mmCIF file of N, CA and C in Angstrom:
data_model
loop_
_atom_site.group_PDB
_atom_site.id
_atom_site.type_symbol
_atom_site.label_atom_id
_atom_site.label_comp_id
_atom_site.label_asym_id
_atom_site.label_seq_id
_atom_site.Cartn_x
_atom_site.Cartn_y
_atom_site.Cartn_z
ATOM 1 N N MET A 29 -6.922 -22.392 -8.812
ATOM 2 C CA MET A 29 -6.404 -21.876 -10.028
ATOM 3 C C MET A 29 -5.043 -20.929 -9.640
ATOM 4 N N ARG A 30 -5.328 -20.135 -8.674
ATOM 5 C CA ARG A 30 -4.210 -19.153 -8.188
ATOM 6 C C ARG A 30 -3.033 -20.043 -7.725
ATOM 7 N N LYS A 31 -3.175 -21.086 -6.967
ATOM 8 C CA LYS A 31 -2.078 -21.884 -6.468
ATOM 9 C C LYS A 31 -1.339 -22.517 -7.632
ATOM 10 N N PHE A 32 -2.140 -22.958 -8.721
ATOM 11 C CA PHE A 32 -1.623 -23.669 -9.836
ATOM 12 C C PHE A 32 -0.596 -22.556 -10.565
ATOM 13 N N LEU A 33 -1.225 -21.383 -10.743
ATOM 14 C CA LEU A 33 -0.373 -20.344 -11.582
ATOM 15 C C LEU A 33 0.879 -20.007 -10.648
ATOM 16 N N LYS A 34 0.744 -19.835 -9.336
ATOM 17 C CA LYS A 34 1.877 -19.486 -8.481
ATOM 18 C C LYS A 34 2.906 -20.572 -8.580
ATOM 19 N N ALA A 35 2.518 -21.801 -8.567
ATOM 20 C CA ALA A 35 3.486 -22.923 -8.617
ATOM 21 C C ALA A 35 4.071 -23.025 -10.079
ATOM 22 N N ALA A 36 3.336 -22.688 -11.046
ATOM 23 C CA ALA A 36 3.723 -22.793 -12.497
ATOM 24 C C ALA A 36 4.846 -21.633 -12.757
ATOM 25 N N ILE A 37 4.796 -20.585 -11.935
ATOM 26 C CA ILE A 37 5.730 -19.560 -12.085
ATOM 27 C C ILE A 37 6.989 -19.725 -11.240
ATOM 28 N N LEU A 38 6.730 -20.090 -9.914
ATOM 29 C CA LEU A 38 7.710 -20.067 -8.815
ATOM 30 C C LEU A 38 8.659 -21.296 -8.981
ATOM 31 N N ILE A 39 8.212 -22.443 -9.438
ATOM 32 C CA ILE A 39 8.977 -23.648 -9.486
ATOM 33 C C ILE A 39 10.007 -23.548 -10.632
ATOM 34 N N PRO A 40 9.659 -23.074 -11.836
ATOM 35 C CA PRO A 40 10.633 -22.997 -12.831
ATOM 36 C C PRO A 40 11.695 -21.829 -12.522
ATOM 37 N N LEU A 41 11.130 -20.729 -11.883
ATOM 38 C CA LEU A 41 11.996 -19.620 -11.466
ATOM 39 C C LEU A 41 13.075 -20.155 -10.389
ATOM 40 N N GLY A 42 12.604 -20.948 -9.511
ATOM 41 C CA GLY A 42 13.418 -21.525 -8.431
ATOM 42 C C GLY A 42 14.540 -22.444 -9.019
ATOM 43 N N LEU A 43 14.098 -23.238 -10.096
ATOM 44 C CA LEU A 43 15.013 -24.050 -10.745
ATOM 45 C C LEU A 43 16.087 -23.220 -11.522
ATOM 46 N N VAL A 44 15.721 -22.274 -12.200
ATOM 47 C CA VAL A 44 16.638 -21.347 -12.894
ATOM 48 C C VAL A 44 17.598 -20.727 -11.910
ATOM 49 N N ILE A 45 17.147 -20.242 -10.753
ATOM 50 C CA ILE A 45 18.093 -19.646 -9.726
ATOM 51 C C ILE A 45 19.000 -20.765 -9.307
ATOM 52 N N LEU A 46 18.451 -21.931 -8.948
ATOM 53 C CA LEU A 46 19.346 -23.040 -8.451
ATOM 54 C C LEU A 46 20.455 -23.360 -9.500
ATOM 55 N N ILE A 47 20.106 -23.445 -10.773
ATOM 56 C CA ILE A 47 20.992 -23.849 -11.806
ATOM 57 C C ILE A 47 22.100 -22.753 -11.981
ATOM 58 N N PHE A 48 21.643 -21.413 -11.850
ATOM 59 C CA PHE A 48 22.548 -20.296 -11.880
ATOM 60 C C PHE A 48 23.503 -20.384 -10.725
ATOM 61 N N ALA A 49 23.088 -20.731 -9.643
ATOM 62 C CA ALA A 49 23.966 -20.737 -8.442
ATOM 63 C C ALA A 49 24.995 -21.875 -8.537
ATOM 64 N N VAL A 50 24.521 -23.016 -9.104
ATOM 65 C CA VAL A 50 25.398 -24.162 -9.169
ATOM 66 C C VAL A 50 26.507 -23.915 -10.282
ATOM 67 N N ALA A 51 26.051 -23.213 -11.437
ATOM 68 C CA ALA A 51 26.949 -23.010 -12.531
ATOM 69 C C ALA A 51 27.899 -21.901 -12.186
ATOM 70 N N ASN A 52 27.662 -21.068 -11.256
ATOM 71 C CA ASN A 52 28.528 -19.878 -11.014
ATOM 72 C C ASN A 52 29.015 -19.854 -9.618
ATOM 73 N N ARG A 53 29.773 -20.819 -9.224
ATOM 74 C CA ARG A 53 30.255 -20.981 -7.830
ATOM 75 C C ARG A 53 31.692 -20.359 -7.743
ATOM 76 N N GLN A 54 32.309 -19.939 -8.868
ATOM 77 C CA GLN A 54 33.693 -19.463 -8.682
ATOM 78 C C GLN A 54 33.711 -18.177 -8.003
ATOM 79 N N ILE A 55 34.850 -17.916 -7.218
ATOM 80 C CA ILE A 55 34.991 -16.770 -6.492
ATOM 81 C C ILE A 55 35.473 -15.574 -7.317
ATOM 82 N N VAL A 56 34.746 -14.438 -7.092
ATOM 83 C CA VAL A 56 35.038 -13.226 -7.838
ATOM 84 C C VAL A 56 35.504 -12.272 -6.805
ATOM 85 N N THR A 57 36.439 -11.166 -7.243
ATOM 86 C CA THR A 57 36.683 -10.174 -6.363
ATOM 87 C C THR A 57 35.817 -8.875 -6.781
ATOM 88 N N PHE A 58 35.152 -8.349 -5.747
ATOM 89 C CA PHE A 58 34.317 -7.231 -5.909
ATOM 90 C C PHE A 58 34.772 -6.151 -5.169
ATOM 91 N N SER A 59 35.190 -4.972 -5.867
ATOM 92 C CA SER A 59 35.722 -3.831 -5.178
ATOM 93 C C SER A 59 34.875 -2.562 -5.352
ATOM 94 N N LEU A 60 34.714 -1.889 -4.109
ATOM 95 C CA LEU A 60 33.866 -0.656 -4.127
ATOM 96 C C LEU A 60 34.778 0.642 -4.236
ATOM 97 N N ASP A 61 36.059 0.365 -4.338
ATOM 98 C CA ASP A 61 37.089 1.472 -4.390
ATOM 99 C C ASP A 61 37.450 1.698 -5.909
ATOM 100 N N PRO A 62 36.974 2.656 -6.603
ATOM 101 C CA PRO A 62 37.405 2.786 -8.040
ATOM 102 C C PRO A 62 38.856 3.059 -8.254
ATOM 103 N N PHE A 63 39.587 3.659 -7.254
ATOM 104 C CA PHE A 63 40.975 4.097 -7.449
ATOM 105 C C PHE A 63 41.917 3.150 -6.702
ATOM 106 N N GLY A 64 41.444 2.193 -6.008
ATOM 107 C CA GLY A 64 42.296 1.228 -5.177
ATOM 108 C C GLY A 64 42.602 -0.035 -5.971
ATOM 109 N N THR A 65 43.235 -0.899 -5.296
ATOM 110 C CA THR A 65 43.741 -2.154 -5.934
ATOM 111 C C THR A 65 42.686 -3.136 -5.530
ATOM 112 N N THR A 66 42.870 -4.334 -5.951
ATOM 113 C CA THR A 66 41.995 -5.352 -5.727
ATOM 114 C C THR A 66 42.525 -6.319 -4.511
ATOM 115 N N ASP A 67 43.337 -5.702 -3.699
ATOM 116 C CA ASP A 67 44.071 -6.358 -2.520
ATOM 117 C C ASP A 67 42.963 -6.814 -1.637
ATOM 118 N N PRO A 68 42.878 -8.103 -1.339
ATOM 119 C CA PRO A 68 41.803 -8.636 -0.383
ATOM 120 C C PRO A 68 41.854 -8.111 0.902
ATOM 121 N N ALA A 69 42.993 -7.519 1.370
ATOM 122 C CA ALA A 69 43.213 -6.869 2.747
ATOM 123 C C ALA A 69 42.338 -5.529 2.722
ATOM 124 N N ASP A 70 42.123 -4.916 1.623
ATOM 125 C CA ASP A 70 41.406 -3.681 1.594
ATOM 126 C C ASP A 70 39.990 -3.848 2.070
ATOM 127 N N PRO A 71 39.488 -2.959 2.998
ATOM 128 C CA PRO A 71 38.117 -3.128 3.612
ATOM 129 C C PRO A 71 36.984 -2.892 2.546
ATOM 130 N N LEU A 72 37.315 -2.401 1.383
ATOM 131 C CA LEU A 72 36.396 -2.191 0.252
ATOM 132 C C LEU A 72 36.397 -3.229 -0.745
ATOM 133 N N VAL A 73 37.031 -4.295 -0.514
ATOM 134 C CA VAL A 73 37.137 -5.402 -1.463
ATOM 135 C C VAL A 73 36.660 -6.647 -0.831
ATOM 136 N N PHE A 74 35.795 -7.320 -1.641
ATOM 137 C CA PHE A 74 35.072 -8.546 -1.195
ATOM 138 C C PHE A 74 35.309 -9.613 -2.213
ATOM 139 N N ALA A 75 35.559 -10.755 -1.600
ATOM 140 C CA ALA A 75 35.642 -11.971 -2.438
ATOM 141 C C ALA A 75 34.543 -12.879 -2.050
ATOM 142 N N MET A 76 33.761 -13.209 -3.148
ATOM 143 C CA MET A 76 32.565 -13.997 -2.832
ATOM 144 C C MET A 76 32.173 -14.789 -4.166
ATOM 145 N N PRO A 77 31.362 -15.782 -4.090
ATOM 146 C CA PRO A 77 30.888 -16.510 -5.199
ATOM 147 C C PRO A 77 30.064 -15.570 -6.049
ATOM 148 N N LEU A 78 30.204 -15.724 -7.435
ATOM 149 C CA LEU A 78 29.578 -14.951 -8.404
ATOM 150 C C LEU A 78 27.968 -14.977 -8.299
ATOM 151 N N PHE A 79 27.381 -16.077 -7.821
ATOM 152 C CA PHE A 79 25.949 -16.193 -7.743
ATOM 153 C C PHE A 79 25.463 -15.319 -6.572
ATOM 154 N N MET A 80 26.211 -15.142 -5.483
ATOM 155 C CA MET A 80 25.960 -14.395 -4.324
ATOM 156 C C MET A 80 25.896 -12.935 -4.770
ATOM 157 N N LEU A 81 26.972 -12.524 -5.504
ATOM 158 C CA LEU A 81 27.086 -11.160 -5.857
ATOM 159 C C LEU A 81 25.855 -10.816 -6.872
ATOM 160 N N ALA A 82 25.519 -11.653 -7.773
ATOM 161 C CA ALA A 82 24.331 -11.335 -8.670
ATOM 162 C C ALA A 82 23.115 -11.354 -7.971
ATOM 163 N N THR A 83 22.893 -12.288 -6.895
ATOM 164 C CA THR A 83 21.667 -12.284 -6.264
ATOM 165 C C THR A 83 21.476 -11.099 -5.348
ATOM 166 N N GLY A 84 22.662 -10.676 -4.750
ATOM 167 C CA GLY A 84 22.682 -9.477 -3.859
ATOM 168 C C GLY A 84 22.352 -8.233 -4.650
ATOM 169 N N LEU A 85 22.893 -8.167 -5.910
ATOM 170 C CA LEU A 85 22.658 -6.941 -6.688
ATOM 171 C C LEU A 85 21.207 -6.880 -7.219
ATOM 172 N N VAL A 86 20.652 -8.049 -7.464
ATOM 173 C CA VAL A 86 19.189 -8.177 -7.829
ATOM 174 C C VAL A 86 18.305 -7.739 -6.668
ATOM 175 N N ILE A 87 18.641 -8.169 -5.534
ATOM 176 C CA ILE A 87 17.889 -7.690 -4.253
ATOM 177 C C ILE A 87 17.968 -6.207 -4.050
ATOM 178 N N ILE A 88 19.217 -5.758 -4.142
ATOM 179 C CA ILE A 88 19.337 -4.252 -3.983
ATOM 180 C C ILE A 88 18.622 -3.526 -4.978
ATOM 181 N N GLY A 89 18.571 -4.015 -6.295
ATOM 182 C CA GLY A 89 17.799 -3.357 -7.340
ATOM 183 C C GLY A 89 16.316 -3.308 -7.113
ATOM 184 N N VAL A 90 15.791 -4.395 -6.705
ATOM 185 C CA VAL A 90 14.423 -4.597 -6.321
ATOM 186 C C VAL A 90 14.056 -3.603 -5.216
ATOM 187 N N LEU A 91 14.848 -3.466 -4.139
ATOM 188 C CA LEU A 91 14.597 -2.575 -3.103
ATOM 189 C C LEU A 91 14.629 -1.136 -3.439
ATOM 190 N N ILE A 92 15.546 -0.857 -4.354
ATOM 191 C CA ILE A 92 15.601 0.653 -4.803
ATOM 192 C C ILE A 92 14.443 0.973 -5.644
ATOM 193 N N GLY A 93 14.159 -0.064 -6.546
ATOM 194 C CA GLY A 93 13.042 0.302 -7.425
ATOM 195 C C GLY A 93 11.679 0.364 -6.580
ATOM 196 N N GLY A 94 11.554 -0.458 -5.587
ATOM 197 C CA GLY A 94 10.348 -0.410 -4.706
ATOM 198 C C GLY A 94 10.251 0.921 -3.985
ATOM 199 N N ILE A 95 11.344 1.320 -3.436
ATOM 200 C CA ILE A 95 11.391 2.619 -2.754
ATOM 201 C C ILE A 95 11.049 3.865 -3.730
ATOM 202 N N ALA A 96 11.581 3.865 -4.871
ATOM 203 C CA ALA A 96 11.407 4.831 -5.821
ATOM 204 C C ALA A 96 9.956 4.901 -6.280
ATOM 205 N N THR A 97 9.346 3.692 -6.490
ATOM 206 C CA THR A 97 7.978 3.598 -6.777
ATOM 207 C C THR A 97 7.077 4.059 -5.683
ATOM 208 N N TRP A 98 7.377 3.768 -4.442
ATOM 209 C CA TRP A 98 6.597 4.200 -3.299
ATOM 210 C C TRP A 98 6.618 5.694 -3.150
ATOM 211 N N ILE A 99 7.854 6.273 -3.279
ATOM 212 C CA ILE A 99 7.981 7.666 -3.219
ATOM 213 C C ILE A 99 7.162 8.504 -4.373
ATOM 214 N N ARG A 100 7.251 7.924 -5.593
ATOM 215 C CA ARG A 100 6.565 8.439 -6.713
ATOM 216 C C ARG A 100 5.079 8.320 -6.531
ATOM 217 N N GLN A 101 4.534 7.427 -5.963
ATOM 218 C CA GLN A 101 3.122 7.195 -5.655
ATOM 219 C C GLN A 101 2.510 7.934 -4.582
ATOM 220 N N GLY A 102 3.381 8.632 -3.814
ATOM 221 C CA GLY A 102 2.911 9.315 -2.622
ATOM 222 C C GLY A 102 1.768 10.286 -2.745
ATOM 223 N N LYS A 103 1.817 11.012 -3.925
ATOM 224 C CA LYS A 103 0.709 11.970 -4.093
ATOM 225 C C LYS A 103 -0.683 11.240 -4.378
ATOM 226 N N TRP A 104 -0.581 10.039 -5.005
ATOM 227 C CA TRP A 104 -1.829 9.337 -5.217
ATOM 228 C C TRP A 104 -2.307 8.766 -3.904
ATOM 229 N N ARG A 105 -1.394 8.313 -2.993
ATOM 230 C CA ARG A 105 -1.905 7.728 -1.707
ATOM 231 C C ARG A 105 -2.464 8.884 -0.887
ATOM 232 N N ARG A 106 -1.903 10.184 -0.943
ATOM 233 C CA ARG A 106 -2.380 11.168 -0.176
ATOM 234 C C ARG A 106 -3.811 11.741 -0.644
ATOM 235 N N LEU A 107 -3.928 11.645 -2.062
ATOM 236 C CA LEU A 107 -5.191 11.982 -2.684
ATOM 237 C C LEU A 107 -6.274 10.965 -2.377
ATOM 238 N N ALA A 108 -5.863 9.678 -2.267
ATOM 239 C CA ALA A 108 -6.819 8.585 -1.900
ATOM 240 C C ALA A 108 -7.346 8.806 -0.582
ATOM 241 N N ARG A 109 -6.412 9.206 0.452
ATOM 242 C CA ARG A 109 -6.778 9.451 1.879
ATOM 243 C C ARG A 109 -7.711 10.666 1.948
ATOM 244 N N GLN A 110 -7.450 11.747 1.173
ATOM 245 C CA GLN A 110 -8.337 12.852 1.258
ATOM 246 C C GLN A 110 -9.730 12.481 0.684
ATOM 247 N N ARG A 111 -9.774 11.731 -0.306
ATOM 248 C CA ARG A 111 -11.121 11.295 -0.943
ATOM 249 C C ARG A 111 -11.888 10.359 -0.002
ATOM 250 N N GLU A 112 -11.092 9.554 0.742
ATOM 251 C CA GLU A 112 -11.773 8.686 1.748
ATOM 252 C C GLU A 112 -12.331 9.504 2.826
ATOM 253 N N ASP A 113 -11.698 10.511 3.342
ATOM 254 C CA ASP A 113 -12.094 11.302 4.339
ATOM 255 C C ASP A 113 -13.282 12.094 3.924
ATOM 256 N N GLU A 114 -13.278 12.588 2.645
ATOM 257 C CA GLU A 114 -14.427 13.356 2.168
ATOM 258 C C GLU A 114 -15.655 12.538 2.018
ATOM 259 N N SER A 115 -15.380 11.323 1.580
ATOM 260 C CA SER A 115 -16.489 10.168 1.450
ATOM 261 C C SER A 115 -17.117 9.968 2.764
ATOM 262 N N ARG A 116 -16.218 9.672 3.693
ATOM 263 C CA ARG A 116 -16.779 9.444 5.127
ATOM 264 C C ARG A 116 -17.639 10.566 5.634
ATOM 265 N N ASN A 117 -17.194 11.801 5.481
ATOM 266 C CA ASN A 117 -17.940 12.899 5.911
ATOM 267 C C ASN A 117 -19.231 13.131 5.154
ATOM 268 N N LEU A 118 -19.212 12.946 3.908
ATOM 269 C CA LEU A 118 -20.467 12.952 3.189
ATOM 270 C C LEU A 118 -21.448 11.910 3.587
ATOM 271 N N ARG A 119 -21.001 10.738 3.704
ATOM 272 C CA ARG A 119 -21.871 9.647 4.241
ATOM 273 C C ARG A 119 -22.542 9.958 5.521
ATOM 274 N N ALA A 120 -21.709 10.537 6.438
ATOM 275 C CA ALA A 120 -22.283 10.941 7.788
ATOM 276 C C ALA A 120 -23.286 12.059 7.485
ATOM 277 N N GLU A 121 -23.007 12.998 6.755
ATOM 278 C CA GLU A 121 -23.988 14.094 6.461
ATOM 279 C C GLU A 121 -25.202 13.571 5.832
ATOM 280 N N ASN A 122 -25.064 12.611 4.927
ATOM 281 C CA ASN A 122 -26.259 11.984 4.267
ATOM 282 C C ASN A 122 -27.028 11.225 5.329
ATOM 283 N N ASP A 123 -26.516 10.455 6.214
ATOM 284 C CA ASP A 123 -27.253 9.820 7.307
ATOM 285 C C ASP A 123 -27.931 10.833 8.126
ATOM 286 N N ARG A 124 -27.291 11.982 8.494
ATOM 287 C CA ARG A 124 -27.918 12.888 9.385
ATOM 288 C C ARG A 124 -29.094 13.424 8.776
ATOM 289 N N LEU A 125 -29.000 13.840 7.466
ATOM 290 C CA LEU A 125 -30.098 14.402 6.692
ATOM 291 C C LEU A 125 -31.298 13.469 6.550
ATOM 292 N N LYS A 126 -30.910 12.271 6.290
ATOM 293 C CA LYS A 126 -32.080 11.121 6.153
ATOM 294 C C LYS A 126 -32.834 11.138 7.529
ATOM 295 N N HIS A 127 -31.999 11.117 8.579
ATOM 296 C CA HIS A 127 -32.727 11.026 10.008
ATOM 297 C C HIS A 127 -33.634 12.200 10.197
ATOM 298 N N GLU A 128 -33.121 13.401 9.722
ATOM 299 C CA GLU A 128 -33.893 14.675 9.915
ATOM 300 C C GLU A 128 -35.218 14.509 9.079
ATOM 301 N N VAL A 129 -35.134 14.028 7.864
ATOM 302 C CA VAL A 129 -36.252 13.932 7.076
ATOM 303 C C VAL A 129 -37.259 12.876 7.661
ATOM 304 N N GLU A 130 -36.774 11.825 8.070
ATOM 305 C CA GLU A 130 -37.649 10.777 8.757
ATOM 306 C C GLU A 130 -38.357 11.340 10.021
ATOM 307 N N MET A 131 -37.663 12.223 10.702
ATOM 308 C CA MET A 131 -38.131 12.773 11.936
ATOM 309 C C MET A 131 -39.381 13.760 11.544
ATOM 310 N N GLN A 132 -39.225 14.481 10.431
ATOM 311 C CA GLN A 132 -40.234 15.414 10.080
ATOM 312 C C GLN A 132 -41.514 14.776 9.513
ATOM 313 N N MET A 133 -41.273 13.346 8.948
ATOM 314 C CA MET A 133 -42.404 12.688 8.247
ATOM 315 C C MET A 133 -43.159 11.889 9.301
ATOM 316 N N VAL A 134 -42.490 11.606 10.349
ATOM 317 C CA VAL A 134 -43.223 10.753 11.560
ATOM 318 C C VAL A 134 -44.078 11.778 12.336
ATOM 319 N N PRO A 135 -45.342 11.360 12.536
ATOM 320 C CA PRO A 135 -46.187 12.262 13.324
ATOM 321 C C PRO A 135 -45.739 12.213 14.754
ATOM 322 N N SER A 136 -45.896 13.353 15.322
ATOM 323 C CA SER A 136 -45.475 13.560 16.781
ATOM 324 C C SER A 136 -46.263 12.723 17.728
ATOM 325 N N ILE A 137 -45.488 12.060 18.537
ATOM 326 C CA ILE A 137 -46.115 11.169 19.472
ATOM 327 C C ILE A 137 -46.879 11.912 20.582
ATOM 328 N N ALA A 138 -46.487 13.027 20.886
ATOM 329 C CA ALA A 138 -47.086 13.827 21.968
ATOM 330 C C ALA A 138 -48.589 14.116 21.561
ATOM 331 N N PRO A 139 -49.470 14.123 22.562
ATOM 332 C CA PRO A 139 -50.872 14.480 22.240
ATOM 333 C C PRO A 139 -51.079 15.859 21.646
ATOM 334 N N PRO A 140 -51.995 16.065 20.793
ATOM 335 C CA PRO A 140 -52.168 17.396 20.304
ATOM 336 C C PRO A 140 -52.577 18.330 21.523
ATOM 337 N N ALA A 141 -52.142 19.564 21.225
ATOM 338 C CA ALA A 141 -52.343 20.631 22.204
ATOM 339 C C ALA A 141 -53.844 20.949 22.313
ATOM 340 N N ARG A 142 -54.444 21.064 23.460
ATOM 341 C CA ARG A 142 -55.859 21.388 23.597
ATOM 342 C C ARG A 142 -56.141 22.818 23.520
ATOM 343 N N GLN A 143 -57.062 23.129 22.827
ATOM 344 C CA GLN A 143 -57.558 24.570 22.637
ATOM 345 C C GLN A 143 -58.479 24.748 23.835
ATOM 346 N N ILE A 144 -58.361 25.846 24.404
ATOM 347 C CA ILE A 144 -59.296 26.209 25.509
ATOM 348 C C ILE A 144 -60.119 27.369 24.784
ATOM 349 N N PHE A 145 -61.541 27.042 24.775
ATOM 350 C CA PHE A 145 -62.519 27.999 24.350
ATOM 351 C C PHE A 145 -63.066 28.752 25.455
ATOM 352 N N THR A 146 -63.072 30.056 25.141
ATOM 353 C CA THR A 146 -63.688 30.742 26.295
ATOM 354 C C THR A 146 -64.886 31.430 25.689
ATOM 355 N N PRO A 147 -66.027 31.432 26.422
ATOM 356 C CA PRO A 147 -67.232 32.037 25.805
ATOM 357 C C PRO A 147 -66.932 33.486 25.521
ATOM 358 N N SER A 148 -67.442 33.800 24.289
ATOM 359 C CA SER A 148 -67.239 35.031 23.863
ATOM 360 C C SER A 148 -68.423 35.879 24.362
ATOM 361 N N ASP A 149 -68.204 37.109 24.588
ATOM 362 C CA ASP A 149 -69.339 37.979 25.057
ATOM 363 C C ASP A 149 -70.065 38.529 24.088
#
């Protein structure tokens, strides 16, 4: 079922991306210099197909969003690690206490101590 859903989502998405790439092959000029010209000799000006620019911007947006989410969830990961350590320590203490109780309930294997009776005068 999971493979079917994956295919049902990825195949149409791939087709849409392919159609977008074929339909937007024209070259566009992309400038990172807000005050400069669109001279292709400028190192901050790039000429590329529109679909490459759009795909690159989507990838950059996904990366920035993922990093922001990872940073924002840092306190929850830290709390989960603390709870995991606490749980591990409590389990170890529980096992130790169970072992102590079992040892108190099991009769001693050593023979009972002999009492020496001395004749009383």
